[in-house]
Amino acid sequence: QVGSALAAIERLKAKQPTSPVPDQLRGIALLQNGDVAAARLAFEAAQRADANYFAATAKLVELGVAAGKLEEARRRAEESIKLAPKNTAARMTLVSVLVRLGVPPVEVRSVLDEAIRLAPNEIAPRLVLMALLRDTGDVKGALATAQAAITAIPDQPDILEAVAQAQLAAGEEQQAVSTLNKLASLRPGSPVAFVRLADLYARRSDRQSAMTNLRRAAEVAPESADVFDRLVGHAVKTRDV
């Protein structure tokens, strides 16, 4: 099958001799066949064909990380950013490499801040920045980032979920309730908001509200083992069986 795929890629290369796509496809096929060295050469050929073709750079970064060549991976990501400063994918790739390198969080944050400045409607940099600040104990910073995110992208479910987490961590429970209710309205088929609301009410010892939200979660996700376990556990605690 790999041989057939490579033959088809060669035919594509003949039709598109200056395109990076055939070399990229060759690299993917070789990688799937376990030939890492040949795959690397193919991705490098794709990159030579078009230095702005980030898909090839991303694969080379991935191979560099897998081989433990983190500084090489960092260099490739940084070179891509120089070529295309507004390429959010390149900045997020650099962030993942920097985290693996163990650089100070402030350095990672600077990359994320710049990504947000250049592409304010992109979701990923804001989510990662909120997580970074939360994980490093900067509760106020995470909350400020959350407020900025919800202002810039007000009705995005992933943003709302992260904002609710930041609000809860900062003790802003009533704001978190409002955010989670909005999330539930935007994702009526997801149990996530209801489960988080149930956890919040359980911490408040509001068992009735916690049970109500767990039942809502069970209604939208009847096959979820996690929701079922929570529902049964809470019912046993409150003897609501």
Short mmCIF file of C-alpha atoms in Angstrom, two decimals, residues 54 81 84-94 115-116 118-120 122-125:
data_model
loop_
_atom_site.label_atom_id
_atom_site.label_comp_id
_atom_site.label_asym_id
_atom_site.label_seq_id
_atom_site.Cartn_x
_atom_site.Cartn_y
_atom_site.Cartn_z
CA PHE A 54 4.26 25.43 7.73
CA ILE A 81 7.53 32.89 12.94
CA ALA A 84 5.08 34.69 8.98
CA PRO A 85 4.68 36.62 12.27
CA LYS A 86 0.89 36.21 12.26
CA ASN A 87 1.06 32.43 11.95
CA THR A 88 -0.63 31.36 15.17
CA ALA A 89 0.09 27.68 14.53
CA ALA A 90 3.82 28.42 14.42
CA ARG A 91 3.68 30.32 17.70
CA MET A 92 1.70 27.55 19.38
CA THR A 93 4.22 25.01 18.11
CA LEU A 94 6.99 27.13 19.62
CA ALA A 115 0.11 35.58 19.45
CA ILE A 116 -2.98 37.14 21.02
CA LEU A 118 -1.42 39.66 16.39
CA ALA A 119 -4.48 37.39 16.13
CA PRO A 120 -6.99 38.47 18.81
CA GLU A 122 -7.70 33.04 17.71
CA ILE A 123 -8.90 30.76 20.51
CA ALA A 124 -5.88 28.53 21.21
CA PRO A 125 -3.44 31.17 22.54
#
